[in-house]
Coordinates of C-alpha atoms in Angstrom, one line a residue:
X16 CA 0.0 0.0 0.0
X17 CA 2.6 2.4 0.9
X18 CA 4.6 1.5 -2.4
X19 CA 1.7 2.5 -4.4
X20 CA 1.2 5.7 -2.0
X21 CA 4.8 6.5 -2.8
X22 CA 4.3 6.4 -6.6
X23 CA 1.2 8.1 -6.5
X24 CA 2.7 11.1 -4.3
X25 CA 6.0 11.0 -6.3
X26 CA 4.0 11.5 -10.1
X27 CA 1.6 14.2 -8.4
X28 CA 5.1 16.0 -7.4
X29 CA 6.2 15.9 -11.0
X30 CA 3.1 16.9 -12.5
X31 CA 3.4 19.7 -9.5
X32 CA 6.7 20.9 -10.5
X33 CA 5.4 21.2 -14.1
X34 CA 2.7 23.4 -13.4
X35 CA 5.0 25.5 -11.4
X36 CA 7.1 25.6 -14.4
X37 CA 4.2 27.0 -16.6
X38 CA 2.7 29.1 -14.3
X39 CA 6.4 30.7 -14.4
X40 CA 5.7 31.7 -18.0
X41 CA 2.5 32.9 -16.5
X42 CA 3.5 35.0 -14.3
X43 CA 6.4 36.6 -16.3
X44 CA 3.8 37.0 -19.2
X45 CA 1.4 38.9 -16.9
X46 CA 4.0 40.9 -15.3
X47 CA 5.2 42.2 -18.8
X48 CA 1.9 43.6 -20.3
X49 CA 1.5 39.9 -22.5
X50 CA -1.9 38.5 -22.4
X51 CA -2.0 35.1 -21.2
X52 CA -5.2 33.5 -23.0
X53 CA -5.3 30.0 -21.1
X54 CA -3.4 28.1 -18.8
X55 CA -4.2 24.3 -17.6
X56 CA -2.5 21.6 -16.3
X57 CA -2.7 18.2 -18.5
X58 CA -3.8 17.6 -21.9
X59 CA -7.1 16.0 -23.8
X60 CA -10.5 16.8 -23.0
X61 CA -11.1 19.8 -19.9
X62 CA -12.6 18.0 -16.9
X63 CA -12.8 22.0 -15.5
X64 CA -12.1 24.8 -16.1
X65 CA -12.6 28.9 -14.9
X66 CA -11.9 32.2 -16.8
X67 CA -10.6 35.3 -13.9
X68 CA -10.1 37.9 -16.2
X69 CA -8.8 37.5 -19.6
X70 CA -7.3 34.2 -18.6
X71 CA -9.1 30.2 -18.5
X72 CA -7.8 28.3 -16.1
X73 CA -8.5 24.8 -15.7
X74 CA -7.8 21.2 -15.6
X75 CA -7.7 18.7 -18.4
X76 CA -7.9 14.9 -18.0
X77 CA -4.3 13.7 -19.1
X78 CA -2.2 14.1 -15.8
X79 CA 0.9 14.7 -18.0
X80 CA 2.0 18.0 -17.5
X81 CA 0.5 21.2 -18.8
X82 CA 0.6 24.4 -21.1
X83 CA 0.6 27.9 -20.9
X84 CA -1.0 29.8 -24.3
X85 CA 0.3 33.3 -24.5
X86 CA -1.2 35.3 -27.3
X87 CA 1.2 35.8 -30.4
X88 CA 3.9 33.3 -29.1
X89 CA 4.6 33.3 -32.6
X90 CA 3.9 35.5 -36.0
X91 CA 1.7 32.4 -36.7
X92 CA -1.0 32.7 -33.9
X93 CA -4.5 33.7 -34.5
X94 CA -4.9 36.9 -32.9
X95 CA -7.5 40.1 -32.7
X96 CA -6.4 43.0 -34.0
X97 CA -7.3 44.5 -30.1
X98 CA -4.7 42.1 -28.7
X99 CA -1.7 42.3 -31.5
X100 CA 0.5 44.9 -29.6
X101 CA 0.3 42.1 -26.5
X102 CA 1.5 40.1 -28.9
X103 CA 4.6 38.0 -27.4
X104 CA 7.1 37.7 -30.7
X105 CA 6.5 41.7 -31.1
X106 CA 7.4 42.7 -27.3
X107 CA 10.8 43.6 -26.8
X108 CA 13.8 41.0 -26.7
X109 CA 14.2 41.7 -22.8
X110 CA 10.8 40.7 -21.9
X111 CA 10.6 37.9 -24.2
X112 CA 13.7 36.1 -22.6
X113 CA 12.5 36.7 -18.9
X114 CA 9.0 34.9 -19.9
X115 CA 11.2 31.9 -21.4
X116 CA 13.8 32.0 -18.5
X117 CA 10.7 32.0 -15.9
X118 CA 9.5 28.9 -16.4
X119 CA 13.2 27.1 -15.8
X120 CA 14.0 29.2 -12.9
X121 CA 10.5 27.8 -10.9
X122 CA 12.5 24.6 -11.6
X123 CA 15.6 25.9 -10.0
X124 CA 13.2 27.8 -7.2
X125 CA 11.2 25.0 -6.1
X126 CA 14.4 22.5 -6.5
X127 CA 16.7 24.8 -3.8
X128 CA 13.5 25.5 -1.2
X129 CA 13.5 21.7 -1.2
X130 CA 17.3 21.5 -0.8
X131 CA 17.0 23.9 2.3
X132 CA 13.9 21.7 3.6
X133 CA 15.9 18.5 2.8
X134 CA 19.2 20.1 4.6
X135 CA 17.4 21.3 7.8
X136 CA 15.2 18.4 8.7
X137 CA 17.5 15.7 7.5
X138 CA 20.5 17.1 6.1
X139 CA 22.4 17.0 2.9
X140 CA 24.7 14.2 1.3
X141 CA 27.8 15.5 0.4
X142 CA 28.1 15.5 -3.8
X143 CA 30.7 17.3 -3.4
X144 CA 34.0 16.1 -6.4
X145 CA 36.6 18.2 -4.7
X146 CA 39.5 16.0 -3.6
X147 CA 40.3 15.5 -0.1
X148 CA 43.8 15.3 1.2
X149 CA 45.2 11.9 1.9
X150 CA 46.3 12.6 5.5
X151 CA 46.1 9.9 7.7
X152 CA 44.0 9.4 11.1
X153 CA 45.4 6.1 12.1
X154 CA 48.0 3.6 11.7
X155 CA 46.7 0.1 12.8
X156 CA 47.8 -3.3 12.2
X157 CA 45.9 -5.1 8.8
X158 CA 43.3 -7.5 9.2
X159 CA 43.6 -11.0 7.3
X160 CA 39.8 -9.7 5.4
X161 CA 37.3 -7.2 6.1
X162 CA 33.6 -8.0 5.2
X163 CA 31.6 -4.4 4.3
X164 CA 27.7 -4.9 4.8
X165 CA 25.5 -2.2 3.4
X166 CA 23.6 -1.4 6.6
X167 CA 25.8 -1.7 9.4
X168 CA 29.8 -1.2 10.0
X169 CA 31.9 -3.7 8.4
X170 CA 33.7 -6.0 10.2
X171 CA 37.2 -7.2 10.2
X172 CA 38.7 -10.9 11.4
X173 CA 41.4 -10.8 14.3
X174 CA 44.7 -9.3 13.0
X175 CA 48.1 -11.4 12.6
X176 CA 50.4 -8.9 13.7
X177 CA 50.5 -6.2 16.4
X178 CA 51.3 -3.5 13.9
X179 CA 50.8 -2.9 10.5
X180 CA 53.3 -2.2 8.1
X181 CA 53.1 1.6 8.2
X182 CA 53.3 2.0 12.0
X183 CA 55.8 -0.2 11.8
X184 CA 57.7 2.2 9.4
X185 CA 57.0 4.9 11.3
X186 CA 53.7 7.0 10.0
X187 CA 52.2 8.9 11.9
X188 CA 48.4 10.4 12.4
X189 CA 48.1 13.8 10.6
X190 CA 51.1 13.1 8.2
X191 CA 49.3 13.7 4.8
X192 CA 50.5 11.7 1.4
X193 CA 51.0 13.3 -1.1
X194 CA 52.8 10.2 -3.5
X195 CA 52.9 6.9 -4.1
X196 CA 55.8 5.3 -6.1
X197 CA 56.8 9.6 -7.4
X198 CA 53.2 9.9 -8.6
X199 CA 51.4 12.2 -7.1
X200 CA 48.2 11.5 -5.3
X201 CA 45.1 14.6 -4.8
X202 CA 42.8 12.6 -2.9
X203 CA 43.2 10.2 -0.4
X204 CA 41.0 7.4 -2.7
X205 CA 43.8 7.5 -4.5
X206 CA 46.3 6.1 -1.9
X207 CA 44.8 3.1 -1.2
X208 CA 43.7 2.2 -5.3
X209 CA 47.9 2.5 -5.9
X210 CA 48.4 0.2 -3.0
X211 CA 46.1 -2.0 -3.9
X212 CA 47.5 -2.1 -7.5
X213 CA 50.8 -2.2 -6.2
X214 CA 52.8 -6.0 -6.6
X215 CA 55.7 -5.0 -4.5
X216 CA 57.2 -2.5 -2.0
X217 CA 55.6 1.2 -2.4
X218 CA 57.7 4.7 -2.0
X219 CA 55.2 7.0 0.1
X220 CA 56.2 10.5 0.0
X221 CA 54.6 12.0 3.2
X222 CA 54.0 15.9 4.5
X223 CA 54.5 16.1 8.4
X224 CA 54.7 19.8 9.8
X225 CA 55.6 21.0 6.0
X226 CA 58.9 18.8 6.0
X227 CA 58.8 16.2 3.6
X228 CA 59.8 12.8 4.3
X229 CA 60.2 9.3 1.9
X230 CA 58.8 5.9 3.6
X231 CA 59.5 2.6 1.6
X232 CA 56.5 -0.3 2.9
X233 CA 55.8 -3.6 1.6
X234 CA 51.8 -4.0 1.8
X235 CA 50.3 -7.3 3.1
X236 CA 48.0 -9.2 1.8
X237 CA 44.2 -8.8 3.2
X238 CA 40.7 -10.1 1.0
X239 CA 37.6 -7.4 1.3
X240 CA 34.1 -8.8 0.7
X241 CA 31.3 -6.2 -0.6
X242 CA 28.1 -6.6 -1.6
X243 CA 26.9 -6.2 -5.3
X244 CA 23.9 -4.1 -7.1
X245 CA 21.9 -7.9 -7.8
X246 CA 22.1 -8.5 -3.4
X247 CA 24.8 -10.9 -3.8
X248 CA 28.7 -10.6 -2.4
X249 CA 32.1 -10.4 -4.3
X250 CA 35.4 -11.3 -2.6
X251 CA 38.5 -9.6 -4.0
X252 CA 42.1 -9.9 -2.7
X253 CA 44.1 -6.7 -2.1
X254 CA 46.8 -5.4 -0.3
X255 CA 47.2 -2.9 2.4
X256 CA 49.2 -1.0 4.8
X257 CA 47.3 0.0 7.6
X258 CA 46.4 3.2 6.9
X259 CA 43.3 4.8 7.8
X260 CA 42.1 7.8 6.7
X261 CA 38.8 10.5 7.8
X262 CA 37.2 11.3 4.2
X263 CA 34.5 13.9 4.6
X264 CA 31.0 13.2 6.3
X265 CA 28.6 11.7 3.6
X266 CA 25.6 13.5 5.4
X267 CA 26.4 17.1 6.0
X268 CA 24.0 18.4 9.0
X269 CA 23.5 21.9 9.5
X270 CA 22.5 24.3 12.9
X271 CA 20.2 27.0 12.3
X272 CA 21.1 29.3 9.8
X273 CA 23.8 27.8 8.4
X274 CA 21.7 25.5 6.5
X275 CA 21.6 28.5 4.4
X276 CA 25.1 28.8 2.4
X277 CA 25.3 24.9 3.0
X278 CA 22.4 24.9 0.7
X279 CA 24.0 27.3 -2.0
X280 CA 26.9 24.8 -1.9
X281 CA 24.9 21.5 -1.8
X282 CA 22.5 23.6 -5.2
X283 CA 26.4 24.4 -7.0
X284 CA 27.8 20.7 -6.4
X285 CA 24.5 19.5 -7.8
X286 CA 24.2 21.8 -10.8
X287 CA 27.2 21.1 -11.7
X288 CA 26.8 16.7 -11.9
X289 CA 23.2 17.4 -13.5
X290 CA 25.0 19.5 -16.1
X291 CA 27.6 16.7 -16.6
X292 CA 24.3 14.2 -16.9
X293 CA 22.9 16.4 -19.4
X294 CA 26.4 16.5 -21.6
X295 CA 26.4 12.7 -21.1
X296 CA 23.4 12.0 -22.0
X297 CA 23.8 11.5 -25.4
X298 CA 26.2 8.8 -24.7
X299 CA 23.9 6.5 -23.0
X300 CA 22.0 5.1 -25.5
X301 CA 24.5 2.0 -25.8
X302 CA 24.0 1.8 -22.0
X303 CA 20.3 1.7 -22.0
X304 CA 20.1 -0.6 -25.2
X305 CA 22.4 -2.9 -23.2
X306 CA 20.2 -2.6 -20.0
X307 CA 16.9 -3.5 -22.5
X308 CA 18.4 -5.8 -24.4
X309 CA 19.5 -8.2 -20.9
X310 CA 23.1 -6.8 -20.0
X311 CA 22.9 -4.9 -16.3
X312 CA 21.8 -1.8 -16.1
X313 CA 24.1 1.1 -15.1
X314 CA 23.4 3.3 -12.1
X315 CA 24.2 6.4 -14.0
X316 CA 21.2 6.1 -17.0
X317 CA 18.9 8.0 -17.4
X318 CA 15.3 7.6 -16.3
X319 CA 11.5 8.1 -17.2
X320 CA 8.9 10.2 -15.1
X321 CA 7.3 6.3 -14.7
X322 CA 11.0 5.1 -13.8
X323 CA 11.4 8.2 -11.2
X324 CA 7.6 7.0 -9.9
X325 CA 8.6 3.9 -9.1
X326 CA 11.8 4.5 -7.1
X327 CA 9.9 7.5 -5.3
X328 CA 7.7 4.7 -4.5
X329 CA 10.0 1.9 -3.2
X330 CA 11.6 5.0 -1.2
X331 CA 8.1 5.8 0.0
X332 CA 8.1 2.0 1.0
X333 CA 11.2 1.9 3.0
X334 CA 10.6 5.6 4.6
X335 CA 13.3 7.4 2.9
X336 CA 12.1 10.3 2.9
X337 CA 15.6 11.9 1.9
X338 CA 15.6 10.0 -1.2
X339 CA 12.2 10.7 -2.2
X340 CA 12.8 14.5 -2.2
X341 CA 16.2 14.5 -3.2
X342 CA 15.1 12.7 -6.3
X343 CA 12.8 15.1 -7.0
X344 CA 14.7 18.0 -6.3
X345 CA 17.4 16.2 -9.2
X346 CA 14.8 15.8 -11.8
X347 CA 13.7 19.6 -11.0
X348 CA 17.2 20.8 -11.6
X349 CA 17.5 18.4 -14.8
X350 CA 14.5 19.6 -16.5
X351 CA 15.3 23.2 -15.4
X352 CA 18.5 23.2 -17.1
X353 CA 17.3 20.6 -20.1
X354 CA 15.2 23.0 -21.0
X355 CA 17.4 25.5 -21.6
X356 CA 19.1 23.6 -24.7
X357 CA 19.3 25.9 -27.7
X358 CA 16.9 23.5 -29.6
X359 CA 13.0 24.0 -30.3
X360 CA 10.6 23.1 -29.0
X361 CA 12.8 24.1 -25.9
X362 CA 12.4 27.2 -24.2
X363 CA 16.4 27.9 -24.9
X364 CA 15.4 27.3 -28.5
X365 CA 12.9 30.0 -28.7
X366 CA 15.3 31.7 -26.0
X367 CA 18.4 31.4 -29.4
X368 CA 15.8 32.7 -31.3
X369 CA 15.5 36.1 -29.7
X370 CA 18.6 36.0 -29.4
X371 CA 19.6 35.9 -33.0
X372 CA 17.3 38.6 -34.0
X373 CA 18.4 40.9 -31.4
X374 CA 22.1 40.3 -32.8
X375 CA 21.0 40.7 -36.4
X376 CA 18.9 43.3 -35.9
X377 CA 22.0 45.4 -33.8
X378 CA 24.5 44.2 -37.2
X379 CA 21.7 45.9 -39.1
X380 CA 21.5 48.9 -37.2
X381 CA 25.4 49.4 -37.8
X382 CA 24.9 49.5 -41.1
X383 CA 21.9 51.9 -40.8
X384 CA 19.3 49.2 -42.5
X385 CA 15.8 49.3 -40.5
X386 CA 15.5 45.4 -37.9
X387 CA 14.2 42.5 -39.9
X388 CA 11.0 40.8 -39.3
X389 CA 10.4 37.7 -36.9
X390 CA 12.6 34.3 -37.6
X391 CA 10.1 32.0 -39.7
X392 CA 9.1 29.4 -37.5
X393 CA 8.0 27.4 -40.6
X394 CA 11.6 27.2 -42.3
X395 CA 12.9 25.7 -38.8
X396 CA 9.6 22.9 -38.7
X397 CA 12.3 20.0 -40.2
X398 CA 14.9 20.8 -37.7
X399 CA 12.1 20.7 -34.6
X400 CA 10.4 17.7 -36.0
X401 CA 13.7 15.9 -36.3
X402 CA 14.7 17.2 -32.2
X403 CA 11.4 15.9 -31.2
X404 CA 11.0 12.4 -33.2
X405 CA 15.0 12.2 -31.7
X406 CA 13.7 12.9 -27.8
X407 CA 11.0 10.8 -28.8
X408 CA 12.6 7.8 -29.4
X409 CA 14.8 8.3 -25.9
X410 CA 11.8 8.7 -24.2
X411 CA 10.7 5.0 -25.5
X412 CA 13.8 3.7 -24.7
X413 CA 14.4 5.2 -21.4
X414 CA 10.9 4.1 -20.6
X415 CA 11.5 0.6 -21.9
X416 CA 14.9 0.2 -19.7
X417 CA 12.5 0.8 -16.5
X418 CA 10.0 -1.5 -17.6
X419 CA 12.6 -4.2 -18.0
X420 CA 15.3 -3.3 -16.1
X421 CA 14.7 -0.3 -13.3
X422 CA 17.4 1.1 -11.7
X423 CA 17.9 -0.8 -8.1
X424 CA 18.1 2.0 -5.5
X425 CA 17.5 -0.3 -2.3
X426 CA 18.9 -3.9 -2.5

């Protein structure tokens, strides 16, 4: 009951967080002197509907996401003659790109008042991709294997020796590496992946009190059991050193105000992977027609609003909450920024538009010849039918992958 709860809740959040994106065109619209002739949420037949002022509001019976009809959006609308100087492609290049940028920024809005909702109840995970020194907080001995568990502390078997081969070379707490073998290391992840690759002795080079000093150790053998995305274990053999190290908190919790700039930082960090995701995406089509076609399905592919349901749902299911809304808060940033692409039927591809005939129109003026007309929309049909048969077909296939083959959040 609670899964189905969860999906329910999660898909009545996305269709939210579209409405909110076109009631930012709305708004914008309104506030510029444009007239906004309609503006519903879903598509098909009206199940309701209301007109306050010169605007119908309503409701339509498709649930799957909505529209806002500004009068004169293009030099192709049917207009009155009354309402042609409210027309949207004859207002000013200014106001036009604050109506397209408003529905993207309610995106962005409603994504960071969730981050700062998220970061003061629960707290936020740290996304963070700066590297983090590799200075160590303990020298121990090395355990003969360690068994990692994904809901409890991992556990390690008795060890051998009373020291391990660092303390025994004399490392220190606090001494940071900073190379392994002369090559050197910017995060601490690093260390122990050279270590591990390493088939003899290893050459740390180490930073104590800004004086640095050259350790030679000779790892020992240890095996480290994990569990795998399908619920099952893998054992690998590796070597180590004894080394610990304190990486950075993976929940960052926040008093009072400073949930604030933590926020801000959390909203950078995560612009910054969705806008990676976006660049990527193009790339995963091998990885979803591998994840459809019986190969495993990576973590990192995309998803479909049915796909997001239905891990808002299992997260629903398990009560995390954190997950639920940090998922959404992803998908808010993602389609905030996805639809800023230069390509119609995009907002940044009627955005490019303005654009261009601002720019042409200021060439003009150089040359004292009077601004052109408006782009015509029909000469750029081919290229916006091939951009949306294109995001069509990604749609099908991203949609097919989470029929098939979902993403596994919990195990």
């Amino acid at each position: 009951m609670s899964f189905a709860l969860g999906v329910a809740l999660f898909a009545a959040a996305l269709l939210l967080s579209v409405a909110l994106h076109e009631c930012g065109h709305m708004w914008a619209a309104q506030a510029t002197g444009m007239k906004v002739r309609r503006y519903f949420v879903g598509f098909g037949p009206t199940v309701w509907s209301t007109r306050r002022g010169e605007t119908e509001y309503g409701v339509k019976a498709l649930p799957l996401g909505g529209f806002c009809d500004i009068a004169g959006m293009t030099p192709y609308d049917e207009i009155s003659d009354e309402d042609r100087p409210r027309a949207m492609y004859l207002q000013k290049p200014w106001k036009r790109l604050v109506v397209l940028f408003a529905g993207p920024a309610q995106n962005f809005i409603l994504g960071f008042v969730l981050v700062v909702i998220v970061g003061a109840i629960l707290g936020l995970p740290n996304i963070s991709n700066d590297p983090v020194p590799a200075t160590v907080s303990k020298v121990d001995c090395v355990p003969g294997s360690t068994t990692y568990f994904t809901d409890k502390a991992p556990q390690s078997t008795p060890c051998t020796a009373a020291a391990g081969p660092a303390q025994i070379a004399g490392l220190q707490a606090g001494d940071t590496i900073v190379a392994v073998n002369g090559e050197s290391v910017s995060d601490y992840s690093q260390v122990s992946e050279k270590i591990a690759d390493s088939t003899g002795p290893v050459a740390l080079t180490v930073d104590r009190d800004g004086t640095q000093r050259e350790f030679t150790i000779t790892p020992q053998p240890s095996k480290v059991t994990a569990p795998t995305r399908d619920g099952g274990t893998e054992t690998q053999q590796t070597r180590k050193v004894g080394i610990e190290f304190s990486p950075p908190p993976s929940i960052n919790h926040y008093d009072g105000l400073a949930v604030i700039p933590g926020s801000f930082s959390f909203t950078g960090d995560l612009f910054v992977a969705t806008w990676d995701a976006l660049l990527s995406l193009p790339t995963k089509v091998s990885a979803l027609w591998t994840a459809v076609t019986g190969g495993e399905r990576a973590a990192d592919t995309p998803v479909s609003v049915y796909g997001a349901s239905v891990m808002g749902g299992k997260a629903v299911e398990r009560g995390a909450w954190d997950t639920f809304l940090l998922l959404l808060i992803s998908i808010n940033f993602f389609l905030g920024l996805f639809n800023l692409v230069p390509l119609l039927p995009l907002d940044g591809g009627h955005m490019a538009i303005v654009g261009y005939e601002k720019a042409r129109n200021t060439v003009r003026g150089w040359f004292g010849r009077a601004a052109g007309g408006p782009v015509d929309y029909l000469k750029l049909m081919p290229i916006t039918y091939a951009v949306v048969i294109i995001m069509g077909g990604f749609m099908v296939l991203t949609v097919t992958a989470d029929i098939i083959n979902p993403i596994q959040l919990f195990q």
